[in-house]
Amino acid sequence: MVPQHDDPLKTPVQFVRGVGPQKAALLAKLDIHTVEDLLWRLPRDVLDLTDVRRPEDLEEKVEQTVRGTVVDVDARQVSGGRTLTAVLLDCDGDYVRGVWFNQPWMRQRMLMGQPVLFTGKPKRHQGRWEFTHPQVQWLDDDDSSATQDGPGRILPRYGLTEGLRMHEMRRMTSSAAEGFADKIADPLPATFRATLQLPALSEAIHRLQMPRSMPEYEAARHRVLFDDLFEFQLALAMRRRAWKRQSEAPLLQVTARIDARIRRLFPFPFTEGQNAAIRDVVGDLASGGAMHRLLQADVGAGKTVVAVYAMLAAVACGFQAVLMAPTELLAVQHAETLDAVLEQSRVRRGLLTGSLTAAARRKLLASIRQGETELVVGTQAVIQENVEFARLGVAVIDEQHKFGVAQRARISAGASNPHVLVMTATPIPRSLCLTQFGDLDLTLMTDLPPGRQRVVTSRIAGGGARQKAWDFVKKQLRAGRQAYIVCPLVKGDAEGDAGPRGADDVYQRVIKALPDFQVGLVHGQLDRTDRAHVMDRFRDGELNVLVATTVIEVGVDIPNATLMIVLDAERFGLSQLHQLRGRVSRGAFQGYCFLFSESAAPDAIQRLHALEMSADGFRIAEIDFELRGPGDVLGTRQHGELPLRVADLSRDAEILDAARREAFTLVGSGEFDAEEFAPLKSVVLQRFATVMDLPQSG
Ligand code: ADP
Ligand code: MG
């Protein structure tokens, strides 16, 4: 007997026709427990077999598919240093070729005897049909028998677990779709759906699990991806609205006099980008509502100026301001920047880090609470532990890369409701920006201070090239420059030459290799005072070479250091490397960055190549994102992935744009609060209220 459930979708999956207790146990391993779980286990892709042809039936210039087995793979150099990979497919005794230029990794992916599909527009070449850069689908055994069932089919493919075959999974999902898809309620009102030309959700799920035609399948997929992103954007829009509504934020009027007084403190005129950013900020401060702004700019663009301006504006208006850095090193550096800028001024400042003595900390906290200390600089960790301000006007969060949406919420919570300015270390990809920071207003600063030179960047592989790079570095050191040598780890993974080298070990080797120069070592495991001491000696020029881990990654500013060698460079993210090399473009001298990498992995070579070719942090962020995905780019893996169900930000960027537009319009117009959107709102709150700290009332 099938137990009767109030909600049929909550029926245990074993009661779906064709599942049963044994299969249900396997499905449980995939986290599928109820009918609903099974319906929402969407195919990762589909095999479109509606037009699989025999070679003799192929035509020129029409997109078609052939099925065959790999019988020969050949890769060679051709003119212009390009590689040509050619694959021969046996299609039941008839042969077709696939060719690729400059994709040497295709060779590894084409195993002899492997059944595949090629899709593309073939042409005749040397008496044979040839596909240039065809789309490839690798078939597993189940697929390849299914492809012989005959033409005209579209087969969904799923992620599986051991003991579960593809055709079994297909049978179960179709059975669930047949029996239950029509029970799925649609959170979108029919009129809204009609305007956006979206199919009903129940229909979409049915079509995804049992596709009949590619256009239908695509429309269904679009619906599900749209919902995923739309709900996320609605949550962001709600959060933004909540912020805008709590408008007890201080009203800070930056008068012409205040503006002039702040500008006078800097030894240089501001760039166009800085001026535009300051206009945005000043507008926010005087708006009555709290500023929630993200400032994005390339490494070295001078974001600190904007931050300092905002903070001094708060102080000039009688409020306090705080600047939070991710590390102590950076906090100290920011404090020094402020000291330099405020040399002649009476503004009272405090540096709040973990290395204060208990007594000093108590004293500083009291003075912040009483409002005596006007400017506070510190590490995020320390300041988030409930520091009480008398009247906090502006909070700046610097280099906020690894922060999740929820973490950020905590800063603006509490009694006071300060203006918040967030700055990222390097640009982040647009689509990520619209999600991870999608509740913030955005300011882009695309110019750099004058005279900034592009860092000459070069990927170095092989002993000969390494030697040349070292010779070059020595020559520059002799001319008075300084160098960073960056290692991915403090301690190496392996003995000898295998595996990445640790900073400890590299330090010893560099001392031997550069006997004429002074070498220092910094990494995160040194204690604070030792680290600061080494950094000071490097800054003062007593040390010529600094062996370091990525503790130097963000913000460190030493103009005479113009050389950088990154060891095992493939182990770093692209944006991180871009950030690193930003350290050697600070002064009047040409900067050089050598990326040592012996990795032959195609994507490693591709990524380092991108860095050689582009100096544009915005572009590099996009490439990094495409190649490595959001977890690596944002460092969100520690915080869990973005809370998306099926959408993929780099793939679905267009849908994201549409979803964002619709969501912000809907919330902005107030329409979202109408009764007909109540089901949708409850879905949004269910998914995001906790992650994003949303007000339950909407
Ligand atoms: P980032 O945006 O990477 O945080 P910084 O704020 O650290 O960049 O600025 C990088 C360097 O550029 C600093 O040495 C700073 O003094 C200098 N700088 C900033 N703005 C200007 C400007 N308008 N003209 C000249 N130099 C500037
Ligand atoms: Mg900075």
XYZ file of C-alpha atoms and ligand atoms in Angstrom:
726
model
C 0.000 0.000 0.000
C 1.258 3.438 -0.833
C 0.919 5.603 2.273
C -1.284 8.619 1.712
C 0.540 11.867 2.208
C -0.959 15.318 2.489
C 1.573 16.466 -0.002
C 2.087 13.766 -2.634
C 5.500 15.254 -3.453
C 6.702 14.295 0.005
C 5.942 10.620 -0.638
C 9.033 8.489 0.046
C 10.735 7.799 -3.227
C 10.498 4.019 -2.903
C 6.801 4.235 -3.706
C 7.398 5.686 -7.139
C 6.520 3.079 -9.727
C 9.708 1.264 -10.739
C 11.778 2.337 -7.704
C 11.235 0.048 -4.702
C 13.297 -0.342 -1.525
C 16.558 -1.424 -3.164
C 16.778 1.430 -5.636
C 15.556 3.806 -2.950
C 18.609 2.901 -0.876
C 20.848 3.824 -3.809
C 18.947 7.058 -4.376
C 19.426 7.936 -0.718
C 23.150 8.040 -1.415
C 22.404 10.801 -3.916
C 20.411 12.585 -1.234
C 17.156 11.706 -2.961
C 14.539 10.695 -0.398
C 11.183 11.920 -1.598
C 9.363 12.163 -4.887
C 10.163 15.844 -4.884
C 13.888 15.176 -4.540
C 13.749 12.830 -7.495
C 11.823 15.284 -9.670
C 14.354 17.979 -8.865
C 17.318 15.751 -9.683
C 17.672 17.394 -13.049
C 19.756 15.933 -15.850
C 23.248 17.357 -16.035
C 22.865 17.357 -19.812
C 21.086 15.537 -22.583
C 22.171 13.547 -25.569
C 20.429 14.864 -28.602
C 20.028 11.896 -30.882
C 17.337 13.370 -33.050
C 19.731 13.772 -35.942
C 22.444 11.118 -35.702
C 23.507 10.235 -39.209
C 25.495 7.602 -40.926
C 28.543 9.093 -42.675
C 27.049 8.441 -46.114
C 24.025 10.588 -45.182
C 26.031 13.636 -44.058
C 25.655 16.952 -45.852
C 27.926 19.990 -46.019
C 27.223 23.108 -43.946
C 24.404 21.577 -41.906
C 24.853 20.865 -38.223
C 24.628 17.115 -37.704
C 25.804 14.379 -35.394
C 27.685 11.143 -36.032
C 28.347 8.325 -33.621
C 31.537 6.281 -33.696
C 34.448 4.795 -31.803
C 37.872 6.399 -31.520
C 40.357 4.332 -33.528
C 43.233 6.760 -34.049
C 44.545 9.870 -32.305
C 47.338 12.006 -33.662
C 48.785 15.285 -32.390
C 51.511 17.251 -34.132
C 53.049 20.669 -34.604
C 51.994 22.562 -37.694
C 53.090 25.908 -39.110
C 53.098 28.939 -36.827
C 53.808 26.871 -33.728
C 50.267 25.567 -33.650
C 49.352 22.043 -32.682
C 46.924 19.976 -34.681
C 45.063 17.131 -33.007
C 43.271 14.713 -35.325
C 40.948 11.928 -34.268
C 39.610 9.159 -36.478
C 36.190 7.713 -35.700
C 34.995 4.357 -36.879
C 31.280 4.642 -37.607
C 30.360 1.036 -38.336
C 33.091 0.645 -40.923
C 32.861 4.147 -42.329
C 35.376 6.732 -41.096
C 35.140 10.421 -40.218
C 37.770 12.764 -38.842
C 37.652 15.424 -36.144
C 40.409 18.067 -35.975
C 41.387 20.650 -33.378
C 43.935 23.434 -33.525
C 45.788 24.444 -30.375
C 43.852 22.180 -28.065
C 46.579 19.648 -27.294
C 44.608 18.346 -24.326
C 42.051 16.822 -26.699
C 44.581 14.117 -27.235
C 44.334 12.957 -23.631
C 40.578 13.056 -23.638
C 40.222 10.802 -26.686
C 40.791 7.258 -25.549
C 41.090 4.468 -28.055
C 37.880 2.457 -28.277
C 35.854 5.193 -26.598
C 32.411 5.717 -28.140
C 31.642 9.381 -28.812
C 29.335 11.686 -30.692
C 30.654 14.510 -32.863
C 28.335 17.380 -33.641
C 29.206 20.095 -36.106
C 29.167 21.139 -39.729
C 31.382 18.694 -41.623
C 33.203 19.227 -44.884
C 34.841 16.846 -47.342
C 38.602 16.610 -46.957
C 40.837 14.083 -48.699
C 37.872 11.877 -49.487
C 36.491 11.856 -45.977
C 34.044 13.836 -43.873
C 35.913 16.063 -41.499
C 34.584 18.017 -38.484
C 36.647 21.019 -37.373
C 36.346 21.637 -33.619
C 33.217 19.509 -33.308
C 31.254 19.449 -30.115
C 32.074 16.128 -28.455
C 29.948 13.973 -26.235
C 31.592 11.073 -24.511
C 29.223 8.125 -24.251
C 29.157 5.594 -21.492
C 28.069 2.025 -22.111
C 24.430 2.687 -21.344
C 24.343 5.627 -23.695
C 25.950 3.814 -26.519
C 23.438 1.003 -26.465
C 20.683 3.581 -26.237
C 22.006 5.389 -29.274
C 21.436 2.247 -31.234
C 17.770 2.140 -30.252
C 17.018 4.271 -33.243
C 16.840 7.911 -34.133
C 14.625 10.661 -32.838
C 15.405 10.517 -29.145
C 16.712 12.893 -26.537
C 18.264 11.174 -23.554
C 18.773 12.941 -20.242
C 22.004 12.130 -18.400
C 22.355 12.208 -14.643
C 25.030 12.117 -12.042
C 24.979 8.544 -10.683
C 26.257 6.525 -7.808
C 27.829 3.094 -7.743
C 25.346 0.353 -8.506
C 22.944 2.637 -10.319
C 22.860 2.545 -14.106
C 21.939 5.424 -16.353
C 18.975 3.665 -17.939
C 17.630 2.785 -14.485
C 17.869 6.385 -13.380
C 16.111 7.452 -16.559
C 13.311 5.006 -15.907
C 12.825 6.295 -12.370
C 12.869 9.976 -13.227
C 10.405 9.502 -16.093
C 8.156 7.481 -13.873
C 8.237 10.208 -11.219
C 7.580 12.851 -13.867
C 4.623 10.907 -15.279
C 3.103 10.282 -11.877
C 3.832 13.471 -9.991
C 5.085 16.419 -12.056
C 1.571 17.852 -12.346
C 1.441 18.120 -8.544
C 4.176 20.753 -8.501
C 2.769 24.122 -7.512
C 3.968 27.136 -9.423
C 5.242 30.027 -7.298
C 4.951 32.426 -10.241
C 1.536 33.937 -10.992
C 0.248 32.907 -14.420
C 0.109 36.469 -15.731
C 3.703 37.130 -14.744
C 4.759 33.860 -16.375
C 2.935 34.784 -19.522
C 4.662 38.154 -19.795
C 8.051 36.501 -19.506
C 7.002 33.608 -21.747
C 7.957 31.007 -19.193
C 6.379 27.541 -19.179
C 4.606 26.351 -16.040
C 6.949 24.788 -13.498
C 5.230 21.390 -13.561
C 5.493 21.309 -17.322
C 9.128 22.399 -17.180
C 10.077 19.591 -14.804
C 8.240 17.095 -16.974
C 10.050 18.288 -20.097
C 13.415 18.214 -18.384
C 12.973 14.635 -17.237
C 11.357 13.434 -20.455
C 12.487 15.760 -23.236
C 10.628 15.499 -26.523
C 12.393 18.169 -28.519
C 15.397 20.369 -27.967
C 13.482 23.665 -28.060
C 11.076 22.345 -25.435
C 13.935 21.083 -23.330
C 15.752 24.412 -23.568
C 12.635 26.362 -22.612
C 12.143 24.096 -19.620
C 15.733 24.482 -18.562
C 15.491 28.220 -18.925
C 12.497 28.260 -16.601
C 14.316 26.369 -13.866
C 17.510 28.395 -14.156
C 15.513 31.594 -14.213
C 13.657 30.669 -11.024
C 16.895 29.853 -9.260
C 18.523 33.178 -10.107
C 15.307 35.167 -9.840
C 14.682 34.002 -6.283
C 18.252 34.839 -5.337
C 17.963 38.303 -6.842
C 14.630 38.855 -5.113
C 16.341 38.114 -1.830
C 19.062 40.633 -2.642
C 16.486 43.210 -3.648
C 14.589 42.636 -0.408
C 17.714 43.031 1.626
C 18.607 46.222 -0.149
C 15.150 47.567 0.430
C 15.338 46.715 4.112
C 18.551 48.668 4.347
C 17.172 51.623 2.496
C 14.186 51.685 4.806
C 16.169 51.865 8.004
C 17.152 55.396 7.296
C 18.414 56.462 10.673
C 21.839 56.612 9.038
C 23.603 59.861 9.867
C 23.205 62.674 7.411
C 26.714 63.742 6.468
C 26.953 66.916 4.429
C 30.342 67.314 2.797
C 30.625 71.045 2.254
C 33.045 72.656 -0.190
C 35.179 73.636 2.766
C 35.371 70.100 4.119
C 36.125 68.821 0.630
C 38.991 71.264 0.171
C 40.374 70.502 3.607
C 40.449 66.771 2.893
C 42.016 67.121 -0.552
C 44.786 69.326 0.790
C 46.024 66.419 2.907
C 47.122 64.405 -0.134
C 50.332 65.066 -2.046
C 48.692 64.414 -5.418
C 45.550 65.429 -7.300
C 42.919 62.696 -7.471
C 42.346 60.727 -10.650
C 39.118 61.017 -12.626
C 38.059 57.657 -11.257
C 38.714 58.702 -7.682
C 36.759 61.912 -8.169
C 33.803 60.049 -9.630
C 33.880 57.513 -6.799
C 34.023 60.303 -4.237
C 30.991 61.923 -5.873
C 29.071 58.647 -5.464
C 30.111 58.364 -1.837
C 29.343 61.986 -0.979
C 25.907 61.553 -2.557
C 25.251 58.501 -0.390
C 26.402 60.180 2.803
C 24.009 63.062 2.291
C 21.092 60.920 1.120
C 19.624 60.191 4.528
C 19.732 56.456 3.840
C 22.708 54.313 4.708
C 25.392 53.890 2.087
C 25.953 50.296 1.014
C 28.432 50.628 -1.745
C 30.971 48.356 -3.370
C 34.043 50.028 -4.803
C 35.675 47.946 -7.480
C 38.965 48.835 -9.097
C 42.097 47.218 -10.339
C 45.099 46.630 -8.120
C 46.892 49.914 -7.444
C 44.067 52.129 -8.645
C 44.086 54.042 -5.374
C 40.994 52.836 -3.554
C 42.513 53.856 -0.224
C 42.136 57.521 -1.162
C 38.389 57.066 -1.537
C 38.196 55.210 1.765
C 40.188 57.829 3.635
C 38.081 60.585 2.106
C 34.857 58.947 3.300
C 36.269 58.462 6.782
C 37.516 62.016 7.113
C 34.173 63.299 5.862
C 32.527 61.454 8.757
C 34.990 62.902 11.254
C 34.532 66.404 9.847
C 30.805 66.014 10.454
C 31.354 64.964 14.044
C 31.154 61.190 13.667
C 33.556 58.288 14.070
C 34.846 56.111 11.260
C 36.384 52.678 11.116
C 38.502 50.885 8.535
C 38.664 47.123 8.676
C 41.424 45.146 6.982
C 41.614 41.379 6.572
C 45.087 41.024 8.082
C 47.113 42.751 10.734
C 49.839 43.592 8.249
C 47.350 45.538 6.179
C 45.752 47.184 9.160
C 49.155 48.444 10.254
C 49.864 49.708 6.780
C 46.556 51.525 6.591
C 47.258 53.092 9.967
C 50.584 54.301 8.618
C 48.915 55.755 5.536
C 46.502 57.625 7.792
C 49.372 58.805 9.976
C 51.096 60.239 6.921
C 47.954 61.912 5.613
C 47.004 63.288 9.018
C 50.470 64.338 10.129
C 49.371 67.921 10.761
C 45.923 67.185 12.066
C 44.395 66.701 15.482
C 42.144 63.800 14.525
C 42.466 61.127 17.222
C 43.258 57.693 15.879
C 43.497 54.180 17.247
C 44.887 50.926 15.884
C 42.961 47.921 17.102
C 44.568 44.568 16.401
C 45.088 41.264 18.120
C 48.550 42.181 19.281
C 47.467 44.910 21.694
C 48.052 44.117 25.352
C 44.893 43.559 27.357
C 45.331 46.869 29.118
C 45.915 48.865 25.950
C 42.961 47.190 24.342
C 40.680 48.024 27.259
C 41.777 51.613 27.175
C 41.247 51.948 23.438
C 37.835 50.278 23.574
C 36.753 52.682 26.285
C 37.912 55.662 24.320
C 36.050 54.395 21.237
C 32.942 53.867 23.336
C 33.165 57.395 24.684
C 33.730 58.810 21.227
C 37.167 60.237 21.974
C 38.900 58.136 19.350
C 37.520 59.321 16.042
C 39.289 57.109 13.529
C 39.755 53.411 14.157
C 41.789 51.054 12.014
C 41.859 47.360 12.744
C 41.401 43.828 11.586
C 37.949 42.574 10.744
C 38.224 39.776 13.251
C 38.950 42.101 16.136
C 36.434 44.774 15.266
C 33.594 42.368 14.676
C 33.939 41.165 18.252
C 31.490 43.757 19.483
C 33.444 46.961 19.558
C 31.061 49.674 20.712
C 31.184 53.039 19.029
C 29.740 56.233 20.443
C 28.584 57.476 17.037
C 29.893 55.482 14.116
C 29.339 57.306 10.835
C 31.320 55.371 8.234
C 32.640 51.812 8.125
C 35.051 50.803 5.384
C 35.735 47.142 4.734
C 38.912 46.750 2.732
C 39.856 43.875 0.481
C 36.722 42.024 1.232
C 37.230 39.069 -1.000
C 36.614 36.147 1.183
C 33.576 37.510 2.883
C 30.202 35.933 2.338
C 26.977 37.833 2.065
C 25.977 36.887 5.606
C 29.262 37.865 7.201
C 28.901 41.353 5.861
C 25.476 41.793 7.393
C 26.869 41.714 10.893
C 28.849 44.897 10.556
C 25.930 47.131 9.833
C 23.782 45.494 12.487
C 23.713 46.788 16.048
C 22.467 50.013 17.497
C 24.123 52.408 15.102
C 23.590 52.123 11.402
C 26.729 53.376 9.696
C 27.409 54.047 6.061
C 29.278 51.058 4.650
C 31.862 51.091 1.889
C 33.202 47.735 0.726
C 36.331 47.410 -1.381
C 37.530 44.248 -3.103
C 41.200 43.406 -3.505
C 40.938 42.754 -7.218
C 38.011 43.157 -9.555
C 35.587 40.298 -9.400
C 33.626 39.010 -12.382
C 30.474 40.894 -13.172
C 28.104 37.986 -12.708
C 29.604 37.165 -9.326
C 29.405 40.787 -8.386
C 25.682 40.793 -9.156
C 25.162 37.889 -6.805
C 27.719 37.928 -4.033
C 27.548 41.714 -3.803
C 24.235 42.132 -5.575
C 22.630 44.040 -2.732
C 25.220 46.820 -2.882
C 25.413 49.854 -5.121
C 28.392 49.594 -7.393
C 31.138 52.054 -8.225
C 33.710 51.031 -10.814
C 37.012 52.847 -10.976
C 38.699 51.947 -14.216
C 41.671 54.299 -14.376
C 45.048 54.186 -12.623
C 47.162 56.982 -11.161
C 49.413 58.568 -13.802
C 52.779 57.050 -14.638
C 51.844 53.548 -13.642
C 53.664 51.023 -15.789
C 52.442 47.690 -16.931
C 54.281 44.837 -15.187
C 56.229 42.755 -17.674
C 54.989 39.237 -17.009
C 56.486 36.054 -18.274
C 55.814 32.386 -17.726
C 59.091 30.569 -17.134
C 59.432 26.844 -17.789
C 62.592 24.762 -18.065
C 66.055 25.077 -16.539
C 67.453 27.382 -19.224
C 64.664 29.895 -18.900
C 64.872 29.803 -15.116
C 68.587 30.529 -15.246
C 68.018 33.525 -17.502
C 65.350 34.870 -15.205
C 67.641 34.568 -12.175
C 70.450 36.307 -14.069
C 68.113 39.141 -14.893
C 66.988 39.449 -11.299
C 70.598 39.569 -10.097
C 71.396 42.328 -12.529
C 68.437 44.365 -11.299
C 69.341 43.754 -7.678
C 72.806 45.060 -8.397
C 71.195 48.159 -9.862
C 69.539 48.727 -6.508
C 66.099 47.198 -6.973
C 64.492 44.710 -4.588
C 62.784 41.391 -5.235
C 60.000 39.223 -3.838
C 60.155 35.472 -4.168
C 56.725 34.049 -3.551
C 56.061 30.436 -2.587
C 52.704 28.731 -2.338
C 53.458 27.050 0.981
C 55.433 27.613 4.128
C 56.659 24.039 4.183
C 57.068 21.899 1.067
C 54.926 18.845 0.410
C 57.692 16.565 -0.643
C 61.373 15.901 -0.330
C 63.759 16.849 -3.093
C 62.566 18.387 -6.308
C 59.220 16.706 -6.547
C 56.256 18.726 -5.365
C 56.071 22.387 -4.485
C 58.818 23.942 -2.434
C 58.110 25.568 0.861
C 59.271 29.057 1.777
C 61.586 27.707 4.499
C 63.433 25.586 2.024
C 63.475 28.231 -0.702
C 64.883 30.723 1.771
C 67.882 28.467 2.471
C 68.499 27.959 -1.233
C 68.212 31.633 -2.089
C 70.718 32.572 0.587
C 73.189 30.221 -1.097
C 72.307 31.300 -4.615
C 72.567 35.039 -3.899
C 75.556 35.350 -1.576
C 76.016 39.052 -2.373
C 72.568 40.045 -1.193
C 70.601 40.223 2.028
C 67.665 37.847 2.086
C 64.676 37.833 4.454
C 61.763 35.479 5.057
C 58.131 36.237 5.959
C 55.165 33.947 6.219
C 51.981 33.678 8.217
C 53.430 31.273 10.753
C 55.996 33.768 12.010
C 54.879 35.706 15.005
C 53.660 39.217 14.415
C 56.603 41.151 15.711
C 59.107 39.056 13.768
C 57.074 39.497 10.632
C 56.761 43.237 11.098
C 60.471 43.465 11.762
C 61.351 41.676 8.523
C 58.885 43.817 6.572
C 60.416 46.966 8.045
C 63.911 45.895 7.059
C 62.723 45.161 3.540
C 60.944 48.499 3.321
C 64.038 50.317 4.572
C 66.168 48.614 1.943
C 68.290 46.625 4.380
C 67.040 43.454 2.755
C 67.366 43.056 -1.009
C 65.263 39.967 -1.366
C 62.178 38.837 0.469
C 61.124 35.200 0.358
C 57.438 35.152 1.209
C 54.137 33.383 1.079
C 50.987 35.213 0.066
C 51.057 37.273 3.257
C 52.380 39.945 0.934
C 49.437 39.466 -1.374
C 47.260 42.390 -0.502
C 48.174 45.990 -0.295
C 51.846 45.880 0.622
C 53.360 48.977 -0.875
C 57.129 49.206 -1.403
C 57.969 51.235 -4.525
C 61.577 50.103 -4.892
C 60.575 46.431 -5.025
C 60.149 45.886 -8.733
C 60.936 42.210 -9.181
C 58.868 39.185 -8.405
C 59.423 35.497 -8.903
C 56.440 33.288 -8.191
C 57.333 29.641 -7.656
C 54.891 26.891 -8.637
C 52.768 29.638 -10.098
C 50.080 27.253 -11.343
C 49.023 26.703 -7.750
C 47.694 30.233 -7.435
C 44.467 31.687 -8.744
C 44.770 34.142 -11.602
C 43.311 37.043 -9.714
C 45.618 36.231 -6.869
C 48.625 36.318 -9.189
C 47.420 39.595 -10.618
C 47.130 40.912 -7.107
C 50.612 39.667 -6.287
C 52.237 41.273 -9.269
C 50.498 44.504 -8.325
C 53.183 44.672 -5.598
C 55.836 45.422 -8.201
C 54.094 48.192 -10.092
C 54.164 50.769 -7.336
C 57.059 53.009 -8.220
C 58.809 54.806 -11.039
C 60.749 51.736 -12.199
C 59.555 49.082 -14.597
C 58.160 46.041 -12.740
C 58.830 42.423 -13.701
C 56.995 39.280 -12.705
C 58.308 35.811 -13.517
C 55.845 32.987 -13.158
C 57.849 29.803 -12.645
C 55.791 26.775 -13.549
C 56.714 23.347 -14.788
C 53.125 22.223 -15.016
C 52.124 20.764 -18.368
C 48.424 20.811 -17.517
C 46.637 22.614 -20.342
C 44.515 24.824 -18.137
C 47.547 25.864 -16.082
C 49.377 26.918 -19.238
C 46.279 28.690 -20.496
C 45.797 30.602 -17.255
C 49.393 31.765 -16.966
C 49.298 32.752 -20.596
C 46.268 34.928 -19.907
C 48.292 36.746 -17.302
C 51.157 37.359 -19.716
C 48.771 38.813 -22.255
C 46.503 40.970 -20.134
C 47.230 43.688 -17.621
C 43.560 44.326 -17.026
C 42.351 42.984 -13.701
C 38.731 43.113 -14.816
C 39.448 40.892 -17.776
C 41.636 38.537 -15.757
C 38.853 38.091 -13.240
C 36.537 36.930 -16.013
C 39.078 34.456 -17.358
C 39.827 33.093 -13.913
C 36.153 32.679 -13.275
C 35.598 30.819 -16.506
C 38.484 28.484 -15.856
C 38.104 27.883 -12.142
C 34.550 28.635 -11.072
C 33.214 30.826 -8.297
C 34.501 28.899 -5.274
C 38.120 29.474 -6.141
C 37.703 33.021 -7.292
C 35.927 34.240 -4.196
C 37.485 31.872 -1.741
C 33.928 31.022 -0.729
C 34.678 27.357 -0.415
C 35.255 27.847 3.282
C 31.881 29.505 3.548
C 30.013 27.083 1.336
C 29.209 27.696 -2.290
C 26.823 30.348 -3.456
C 23.321 29.305 -2.486
C 22.223 28.416 -6.006
C 20.497 25.181 -6.938
C 21.060 24.683 -10.617
C 22.336 27.896 -12.141
C 25.958 28.425 -13.039
C 27.015 32.030 -12.991
C 29.548 31.951 -15.773
C 27.347 29.881 -18.049
C 24.050 31.577 -17.277
C 25.129 35.199 -17.255
C 22.359 36.289 -19.611
C 19.611 34.695 -17.591
C 21.143 36.304 -14.527
C 20.805 39.734 -16.086
C 17.162 39.185 -16.920
C 16.432 37.711 -13.504
C 18.076 40.636 -11.771
C 16.185 43.182 -13.840
C 12.840 41.529 -13.146
C 13.558 41.047 -9.455
C 14.621 44.603 -8.776
C 11.694 46.000 -10.766
C 9.239 43.801 -8.935
C 10.524 44.709 -5.485
C 11.132 48.341 -6.382
C 7.599 48.881 -7.679
C 6.082 47.336 -4.572
C 4.215 44.811 -6.741
C 6.064 42.010 -5.011
C 4.075 42.696 -1.862
C 0.783 41.906 -3.615
C -1.124 38.788 -2.597
C -0.485 36.983 -5.872
C 3.264 36.950 -5.142
C 2.854 35.554 -1.628
C 3.814 31.992 -2.634
C 6.935 33.273 -4.381
C 7.879 35.417 -1.408
C 7.581 32.481 0.919
C 9.868 30.424 -1.348
C 12.408 33.242 -1.304
C 12.293 33.557 2.471
C 12.555 29.824 2.888
C 15.669 29.709 0.747
C 17.429 32.874 1.820
C 16.099 34.379 5.043
C 18.833 32.817 7.134
C 21.734 33.012 4.698
C 21.067 36.636 3.974
C 19.626 37.816 7.212
C 16.358 38.915 5.600
C 13.534 40.498 7.546
C 10.746 37.872 7.715
C 8.090 40.458 7.088
C 9.559 41.285 3.686
P 44.614 49.896 -4.202
O 43.463 50.387 -5.011
O 45.253 48.688 -4.824
O 44.264 49.686 -2.757
P 46.248 52.021 -3.160
O 45.155 52.789 -2.584
O 47.093 51.218 -2.237
O 45.700 51.060 -4.301
O 47.138 53.004 -4.008
C 48.249 52.545 -4.699
C 49.340 53.593 -4.746
O 48.948 54.663 -5.589
C 49.666 54.201 -3.414
O 51.067 54.294 -3.304
C 49.037 55.579 -3.471
O 49.743 56.518 -2.680
C 49.139 55.923 -4.935
N 48.089 56.835 -5.421
C 46.780 56.744 -5.142
N 46.068 57.707 -5.762
C 46.970 58.452 -6.457
C 46.860 59.598 -7.308
N 45.683 60.178 -7.571
N 47.998 60.058 -7.871
C 49.182 59.464 -7.615
N 49.347 58.403 -6.825
C 48.264 57.877 -6.241
Mg 44.341 48.569 -1.160
